[in-house]
Coordinates of N, CA and C in Angstrom, one line a residue:
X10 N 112.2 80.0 94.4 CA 111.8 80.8 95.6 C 111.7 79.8 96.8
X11 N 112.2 80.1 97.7 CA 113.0 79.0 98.8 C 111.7 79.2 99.9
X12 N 111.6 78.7 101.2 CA 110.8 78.6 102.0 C 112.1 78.5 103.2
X13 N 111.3 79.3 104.3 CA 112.1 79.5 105.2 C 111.1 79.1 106.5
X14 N 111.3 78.3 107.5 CA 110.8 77.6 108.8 C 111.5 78.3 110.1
X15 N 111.0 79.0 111.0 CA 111.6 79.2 112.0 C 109.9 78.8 113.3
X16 N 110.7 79.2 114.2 CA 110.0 78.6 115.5 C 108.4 78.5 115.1
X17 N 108.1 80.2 115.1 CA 106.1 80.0 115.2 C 106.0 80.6 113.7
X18 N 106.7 80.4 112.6 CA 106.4 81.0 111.2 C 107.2 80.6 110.3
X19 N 106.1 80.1 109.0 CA 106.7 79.8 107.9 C 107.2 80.9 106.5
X20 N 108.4 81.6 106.4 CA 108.8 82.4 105.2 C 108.6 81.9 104.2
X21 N 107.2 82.1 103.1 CA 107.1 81.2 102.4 C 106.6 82.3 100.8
X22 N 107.0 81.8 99.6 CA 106.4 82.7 98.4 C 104.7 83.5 98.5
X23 N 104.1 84.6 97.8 CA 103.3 84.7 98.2 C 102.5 84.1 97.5
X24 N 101.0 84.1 97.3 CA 100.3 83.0 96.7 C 98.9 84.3 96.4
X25 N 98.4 83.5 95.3 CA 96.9 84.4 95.2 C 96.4 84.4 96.0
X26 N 96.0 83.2 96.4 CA 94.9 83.0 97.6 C 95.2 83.9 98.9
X27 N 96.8 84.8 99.2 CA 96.6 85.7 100.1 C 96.2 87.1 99.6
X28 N 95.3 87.0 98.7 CA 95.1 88.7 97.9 C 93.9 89.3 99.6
X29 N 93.6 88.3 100.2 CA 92.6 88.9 101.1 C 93.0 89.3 102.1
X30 N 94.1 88.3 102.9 CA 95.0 89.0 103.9 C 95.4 89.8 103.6
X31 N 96.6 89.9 102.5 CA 97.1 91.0 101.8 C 96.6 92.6 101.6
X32 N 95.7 92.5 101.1 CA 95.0 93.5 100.7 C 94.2 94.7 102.2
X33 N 94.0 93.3 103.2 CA 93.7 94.1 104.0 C 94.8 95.1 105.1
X34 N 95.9 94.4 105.1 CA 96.9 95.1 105.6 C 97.2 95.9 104.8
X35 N 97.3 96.0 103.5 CA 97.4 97.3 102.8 C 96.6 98.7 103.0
X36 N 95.1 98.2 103.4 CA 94.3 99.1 103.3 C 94.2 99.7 104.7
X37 N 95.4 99.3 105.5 CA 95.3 99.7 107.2 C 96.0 101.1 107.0
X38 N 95.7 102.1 107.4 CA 95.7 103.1 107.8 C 97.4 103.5 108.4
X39 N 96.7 102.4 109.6 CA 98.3 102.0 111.0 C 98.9 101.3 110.4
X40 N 99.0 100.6 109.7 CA 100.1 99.7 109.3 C 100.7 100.2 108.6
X41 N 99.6 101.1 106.9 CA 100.6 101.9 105.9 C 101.1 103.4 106.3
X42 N 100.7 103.5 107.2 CA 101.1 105.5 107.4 C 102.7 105.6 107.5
X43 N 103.8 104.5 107.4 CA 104.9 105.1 107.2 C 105.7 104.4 105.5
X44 N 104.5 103.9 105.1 CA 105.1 103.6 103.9 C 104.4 103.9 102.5
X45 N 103.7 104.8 102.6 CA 103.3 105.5 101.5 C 101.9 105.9 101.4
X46 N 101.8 105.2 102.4 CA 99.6 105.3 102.1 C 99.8 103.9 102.1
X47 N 97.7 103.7 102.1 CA 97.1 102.8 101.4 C 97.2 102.3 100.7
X48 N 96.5 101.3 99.6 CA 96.2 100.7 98.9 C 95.1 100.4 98.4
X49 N 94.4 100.0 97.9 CA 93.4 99.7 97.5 C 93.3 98.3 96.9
X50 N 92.1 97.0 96.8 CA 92.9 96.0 96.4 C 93.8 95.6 95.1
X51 N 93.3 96.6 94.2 CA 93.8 95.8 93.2 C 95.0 96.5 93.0
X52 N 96.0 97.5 93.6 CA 97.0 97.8 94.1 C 97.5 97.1 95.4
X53 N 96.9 96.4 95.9 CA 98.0 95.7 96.7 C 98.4 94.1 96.0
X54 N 97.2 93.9 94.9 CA 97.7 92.2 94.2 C 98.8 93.0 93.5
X55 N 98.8 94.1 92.9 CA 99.7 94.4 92.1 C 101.2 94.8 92.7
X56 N 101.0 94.9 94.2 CA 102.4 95.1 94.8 C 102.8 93.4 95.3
X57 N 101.7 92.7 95.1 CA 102.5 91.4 95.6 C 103.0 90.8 94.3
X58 N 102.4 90.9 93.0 CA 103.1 90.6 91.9 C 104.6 91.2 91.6
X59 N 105.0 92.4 91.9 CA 105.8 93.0 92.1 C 106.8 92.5 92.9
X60 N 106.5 92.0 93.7 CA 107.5 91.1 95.3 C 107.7 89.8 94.3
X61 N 106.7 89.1 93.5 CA 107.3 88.1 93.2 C 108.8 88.1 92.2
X62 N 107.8 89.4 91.1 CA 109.0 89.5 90.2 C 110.0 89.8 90.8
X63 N 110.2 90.5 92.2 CA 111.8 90.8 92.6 C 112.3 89.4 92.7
X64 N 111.6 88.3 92.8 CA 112.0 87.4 93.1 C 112.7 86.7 91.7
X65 N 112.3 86.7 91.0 CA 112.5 85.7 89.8 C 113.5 86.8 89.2
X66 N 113.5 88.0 89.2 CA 114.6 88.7 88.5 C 115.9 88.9 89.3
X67 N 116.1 89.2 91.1 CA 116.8 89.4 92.1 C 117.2 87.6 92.1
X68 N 116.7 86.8 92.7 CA 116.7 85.5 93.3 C 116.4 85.8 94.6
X69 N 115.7 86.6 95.4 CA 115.7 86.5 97.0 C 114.4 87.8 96.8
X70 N 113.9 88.0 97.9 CA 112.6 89.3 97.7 C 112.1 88.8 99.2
X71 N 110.9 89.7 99.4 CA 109.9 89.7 100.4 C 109.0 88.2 100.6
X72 N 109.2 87.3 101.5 CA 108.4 86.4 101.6 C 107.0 86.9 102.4
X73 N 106.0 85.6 102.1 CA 104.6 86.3 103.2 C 104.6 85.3 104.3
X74 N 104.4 86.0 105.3 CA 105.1 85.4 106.5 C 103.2 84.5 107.3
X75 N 103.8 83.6 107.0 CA 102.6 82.5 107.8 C 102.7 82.3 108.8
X76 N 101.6 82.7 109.6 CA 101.5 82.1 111.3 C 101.2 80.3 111.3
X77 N 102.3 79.7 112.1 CA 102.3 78.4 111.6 C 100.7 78.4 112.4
X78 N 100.6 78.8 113.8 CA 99.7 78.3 114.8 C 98.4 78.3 113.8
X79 N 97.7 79.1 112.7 CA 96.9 79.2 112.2 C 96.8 79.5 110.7
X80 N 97.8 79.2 110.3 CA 98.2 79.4 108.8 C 97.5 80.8 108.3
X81 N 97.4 81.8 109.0 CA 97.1 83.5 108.0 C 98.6 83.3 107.7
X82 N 98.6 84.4 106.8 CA 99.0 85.4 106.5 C 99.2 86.4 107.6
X83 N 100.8 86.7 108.5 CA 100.8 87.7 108.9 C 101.1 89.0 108.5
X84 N 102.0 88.8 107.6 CA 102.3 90.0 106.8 C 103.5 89.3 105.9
X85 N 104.6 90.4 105.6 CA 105.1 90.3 104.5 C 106.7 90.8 105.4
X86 N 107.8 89.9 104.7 CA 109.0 90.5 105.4 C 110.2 89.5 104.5
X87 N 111.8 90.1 104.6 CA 112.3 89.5 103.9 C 113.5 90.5 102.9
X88 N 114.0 90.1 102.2 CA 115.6 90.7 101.4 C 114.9 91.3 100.5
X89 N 115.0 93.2 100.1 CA 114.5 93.7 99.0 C 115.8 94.4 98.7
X90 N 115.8 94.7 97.2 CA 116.9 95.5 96.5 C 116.5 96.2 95.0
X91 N 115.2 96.7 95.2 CA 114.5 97.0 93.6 C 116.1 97.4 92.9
X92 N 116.0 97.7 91.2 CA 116.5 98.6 91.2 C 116.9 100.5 91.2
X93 N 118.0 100.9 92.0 CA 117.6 102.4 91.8 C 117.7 102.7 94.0
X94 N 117.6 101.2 94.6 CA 117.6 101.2 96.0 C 119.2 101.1 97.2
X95 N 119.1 101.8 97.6 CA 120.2 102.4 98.0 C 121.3 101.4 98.6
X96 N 120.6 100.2 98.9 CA 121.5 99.3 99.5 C 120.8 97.6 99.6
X97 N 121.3 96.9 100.1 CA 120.3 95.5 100.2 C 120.1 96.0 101.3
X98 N 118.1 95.6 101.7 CA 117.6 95.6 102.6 C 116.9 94.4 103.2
X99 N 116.6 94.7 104.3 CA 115.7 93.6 104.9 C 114.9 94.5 105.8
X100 N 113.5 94.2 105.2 CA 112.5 94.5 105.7 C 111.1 94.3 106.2
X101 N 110.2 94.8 106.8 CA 108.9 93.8 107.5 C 108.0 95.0 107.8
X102 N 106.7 94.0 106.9 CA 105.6 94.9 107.3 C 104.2 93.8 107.9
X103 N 103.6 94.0 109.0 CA 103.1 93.1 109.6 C 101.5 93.3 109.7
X104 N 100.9 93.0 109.5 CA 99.4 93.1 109.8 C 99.0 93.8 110.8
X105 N 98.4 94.5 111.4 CA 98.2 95.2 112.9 C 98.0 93.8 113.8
X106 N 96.8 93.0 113.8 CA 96.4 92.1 114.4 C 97.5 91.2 114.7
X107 N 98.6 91.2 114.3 CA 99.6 90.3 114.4 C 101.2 91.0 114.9
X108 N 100.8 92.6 115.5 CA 101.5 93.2 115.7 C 101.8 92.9 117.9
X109 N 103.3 93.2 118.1 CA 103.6 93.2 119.5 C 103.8 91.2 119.8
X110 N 104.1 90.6 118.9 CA 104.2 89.6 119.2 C 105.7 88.9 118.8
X111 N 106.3 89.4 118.2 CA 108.0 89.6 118.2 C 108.1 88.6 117.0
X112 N 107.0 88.8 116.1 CA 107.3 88.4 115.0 C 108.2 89.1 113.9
X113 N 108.0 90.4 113.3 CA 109.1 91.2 112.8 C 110.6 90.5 113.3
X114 N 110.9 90.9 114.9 CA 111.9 90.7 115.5 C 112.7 88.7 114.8
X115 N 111.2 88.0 114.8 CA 111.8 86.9 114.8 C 111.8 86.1 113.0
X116 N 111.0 86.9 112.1 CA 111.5 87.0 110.5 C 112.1 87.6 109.8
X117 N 112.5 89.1 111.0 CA 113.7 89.8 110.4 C 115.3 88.8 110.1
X118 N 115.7 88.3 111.8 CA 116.4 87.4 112.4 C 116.9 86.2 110.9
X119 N 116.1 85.7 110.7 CA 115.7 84.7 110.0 C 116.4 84.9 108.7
X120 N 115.8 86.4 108.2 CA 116.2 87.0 106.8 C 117.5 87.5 106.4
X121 N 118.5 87.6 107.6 CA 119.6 88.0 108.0 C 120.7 86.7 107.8
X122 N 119.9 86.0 108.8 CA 121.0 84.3 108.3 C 121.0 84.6 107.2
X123 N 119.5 84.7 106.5 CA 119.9 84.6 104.8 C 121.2 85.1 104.0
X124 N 120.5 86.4 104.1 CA 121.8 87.3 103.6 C 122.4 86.8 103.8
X125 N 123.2 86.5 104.8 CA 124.5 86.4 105.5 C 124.9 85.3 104.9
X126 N 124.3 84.3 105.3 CA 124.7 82.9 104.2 C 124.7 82.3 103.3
X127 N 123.7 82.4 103.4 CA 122.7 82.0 101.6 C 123.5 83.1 100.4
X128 N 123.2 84.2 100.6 CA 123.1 85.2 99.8 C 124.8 85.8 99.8
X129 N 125.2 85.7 100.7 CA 126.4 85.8 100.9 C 127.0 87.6 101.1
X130 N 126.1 88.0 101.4 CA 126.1 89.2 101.7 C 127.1 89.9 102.6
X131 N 127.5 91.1 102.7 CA 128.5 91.3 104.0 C 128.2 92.7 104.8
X132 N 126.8 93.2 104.3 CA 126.2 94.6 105.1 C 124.9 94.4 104.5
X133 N 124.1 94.9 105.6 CA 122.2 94.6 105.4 C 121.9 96.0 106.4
X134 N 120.7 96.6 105.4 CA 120.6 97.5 106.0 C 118.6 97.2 106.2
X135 N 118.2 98.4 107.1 CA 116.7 98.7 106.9 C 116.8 100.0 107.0
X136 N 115.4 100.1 105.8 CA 115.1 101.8 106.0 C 113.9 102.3 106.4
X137 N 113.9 102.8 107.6 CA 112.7 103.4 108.5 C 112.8 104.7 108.7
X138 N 111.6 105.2 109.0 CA 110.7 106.2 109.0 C 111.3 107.0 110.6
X139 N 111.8 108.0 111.0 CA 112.0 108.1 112.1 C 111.0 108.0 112.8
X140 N 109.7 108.5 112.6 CA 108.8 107.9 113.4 C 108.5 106.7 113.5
X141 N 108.9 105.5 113.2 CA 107.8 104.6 113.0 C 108.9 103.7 114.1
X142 N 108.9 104.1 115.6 CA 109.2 104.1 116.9 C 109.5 102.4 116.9
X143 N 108.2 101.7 116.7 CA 107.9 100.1 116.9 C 109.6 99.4 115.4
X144 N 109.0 100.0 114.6 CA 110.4 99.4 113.8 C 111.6 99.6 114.1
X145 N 111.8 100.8 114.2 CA 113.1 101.3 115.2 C 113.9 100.3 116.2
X146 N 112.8 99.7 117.3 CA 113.3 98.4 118.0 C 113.5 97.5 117.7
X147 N 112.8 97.0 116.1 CA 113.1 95.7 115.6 C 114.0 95.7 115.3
X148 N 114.8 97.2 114.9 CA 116.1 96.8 114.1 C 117.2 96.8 115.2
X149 N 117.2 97.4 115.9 CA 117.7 97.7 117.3 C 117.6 96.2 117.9
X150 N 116.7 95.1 117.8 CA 116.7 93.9 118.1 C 117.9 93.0 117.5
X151 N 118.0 92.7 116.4 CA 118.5 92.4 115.6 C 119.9 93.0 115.5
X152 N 120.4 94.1 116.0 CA 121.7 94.5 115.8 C 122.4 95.2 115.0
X153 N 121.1 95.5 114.6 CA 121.5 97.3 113.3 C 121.2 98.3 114.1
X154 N 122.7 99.4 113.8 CA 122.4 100.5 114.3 C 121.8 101.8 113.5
X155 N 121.8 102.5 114.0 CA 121.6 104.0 113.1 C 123.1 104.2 112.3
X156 N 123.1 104.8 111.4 CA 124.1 104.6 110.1 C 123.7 105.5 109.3
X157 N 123.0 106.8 109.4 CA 122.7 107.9 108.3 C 121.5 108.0 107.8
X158 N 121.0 108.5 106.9 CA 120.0 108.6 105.6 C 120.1 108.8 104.8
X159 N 118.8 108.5 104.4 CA 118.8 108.0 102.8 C 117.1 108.7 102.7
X160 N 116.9 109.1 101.3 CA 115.9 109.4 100.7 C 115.1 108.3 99.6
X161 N 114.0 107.8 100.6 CA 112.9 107.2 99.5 C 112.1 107.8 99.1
X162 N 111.5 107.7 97.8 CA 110.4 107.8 97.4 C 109.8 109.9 98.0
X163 N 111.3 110.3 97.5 CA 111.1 112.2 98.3 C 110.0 111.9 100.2
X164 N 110.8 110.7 100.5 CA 111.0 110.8 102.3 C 112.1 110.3 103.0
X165 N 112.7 111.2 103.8 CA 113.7 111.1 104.0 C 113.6 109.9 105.5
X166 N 114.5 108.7 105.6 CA 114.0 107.6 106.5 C 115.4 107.6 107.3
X167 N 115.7 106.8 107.9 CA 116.7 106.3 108.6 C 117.7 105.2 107.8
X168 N 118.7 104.8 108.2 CA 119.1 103.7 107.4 C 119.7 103.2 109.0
X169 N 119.6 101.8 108.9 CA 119.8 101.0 110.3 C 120.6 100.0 109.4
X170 N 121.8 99.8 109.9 CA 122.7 98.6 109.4 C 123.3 97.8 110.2
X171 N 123.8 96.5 109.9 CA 124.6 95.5 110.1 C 125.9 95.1 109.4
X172 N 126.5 94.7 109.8 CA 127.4 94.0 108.7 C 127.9 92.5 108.9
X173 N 128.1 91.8 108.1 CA 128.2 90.4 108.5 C 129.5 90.0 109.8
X174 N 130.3 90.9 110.2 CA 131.2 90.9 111.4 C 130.3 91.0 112.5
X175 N 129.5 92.2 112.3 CA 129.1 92.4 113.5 C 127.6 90.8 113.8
X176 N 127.3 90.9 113.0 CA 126.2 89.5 113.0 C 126.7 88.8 113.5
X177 N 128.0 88.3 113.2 CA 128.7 86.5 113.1 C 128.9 86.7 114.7
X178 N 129.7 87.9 115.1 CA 129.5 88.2 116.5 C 128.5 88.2 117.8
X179 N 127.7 88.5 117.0 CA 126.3 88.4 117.8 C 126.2 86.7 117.9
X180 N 126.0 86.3 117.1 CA 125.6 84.7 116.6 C 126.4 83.6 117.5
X181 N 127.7 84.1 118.0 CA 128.6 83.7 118.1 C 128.6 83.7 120.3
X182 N 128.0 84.8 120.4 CA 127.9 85.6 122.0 C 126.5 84.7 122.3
X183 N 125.5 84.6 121.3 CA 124.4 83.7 121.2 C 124.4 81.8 122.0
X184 N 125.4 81.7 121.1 CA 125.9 80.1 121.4 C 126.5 80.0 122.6

């Protein structure tokens, strides 16, 4: 499980010691209302054990995203593909307190090199909630468009994609 460094945040495995950060962004109301509900704690240690195992079974999963400036726990973001999931994703769910600060925008970014290189991927999608407005721009940041739907979990979401042409392009208009 690899560690990832960008400007103001470390992508890094998640660890016990964040069952408290963790747990409390689970139990946010605003944060979970487009991804199933709540949590409760010993449901959210059990969804971070779950992220690890995608990890050790996938090789890639959700990292927990560290604010370098203060080492929390911002949230959680990064390559998911359970099985039974409609496409490789990259995804971000952020703490409220740590929301409007272009962090999504700037660990999505991050998770996408991945793919792209690391992983060797050649289409990365995200699947959001048509309400969930604030996500909508992240992915719109990053260079996924609208691309259809898909049905999670009996809710029907958006699917926002990229593909490694259109990335390398961006990356490329960047330089």
């Amino acid at each position: 499980m690899m560690t990832i460094e960008t400007e103001r945040l470390i992508l890094r495995p998640l660890r016990d010691s964040d069952i408290d950060e963790y747990a409390e962004m689970c139990a946010d109301e605003q944060v979970m209302q487009f991804l199933g509900g709540t949590l409760a704690r010993d449901m959210a240690w059990r969804q971070m054990a779950t992220i690890l195992g995608h990890w050790h079974l996938r090789g890639f999963g959700f990292w927990g995203v560290e604010w370098k400036q203060t080492g929390e726990l911002a949230g959680r973001l990064g390559c998911w593909q359970p099985e039974g999931w409609p496409e490789f994703e990259v995804g971000w769910t952020l703490r409220r307190s740590f929301w409007g600060r272009g962090i999504a925008t700037e660990g999505a970014e991050a998770s996408l090199r991945h793919a792209f290189t690391t992983l060797g991927r050649d289409r990365v999608i995200s699947l959001i909630n048509p309400d969930n407005t604030p996500s909508i721009r992240v992915a719109e940041r990053i260079g996924e468009r609208h691309d259809g739907h898909a049905v999670i979990f009996d809710n029907e979401v958006r699917v926002y994609a990229i593909t490694l042409d259109e990335w390398a392009s961006r990356q490329a208009q960047k330089a």
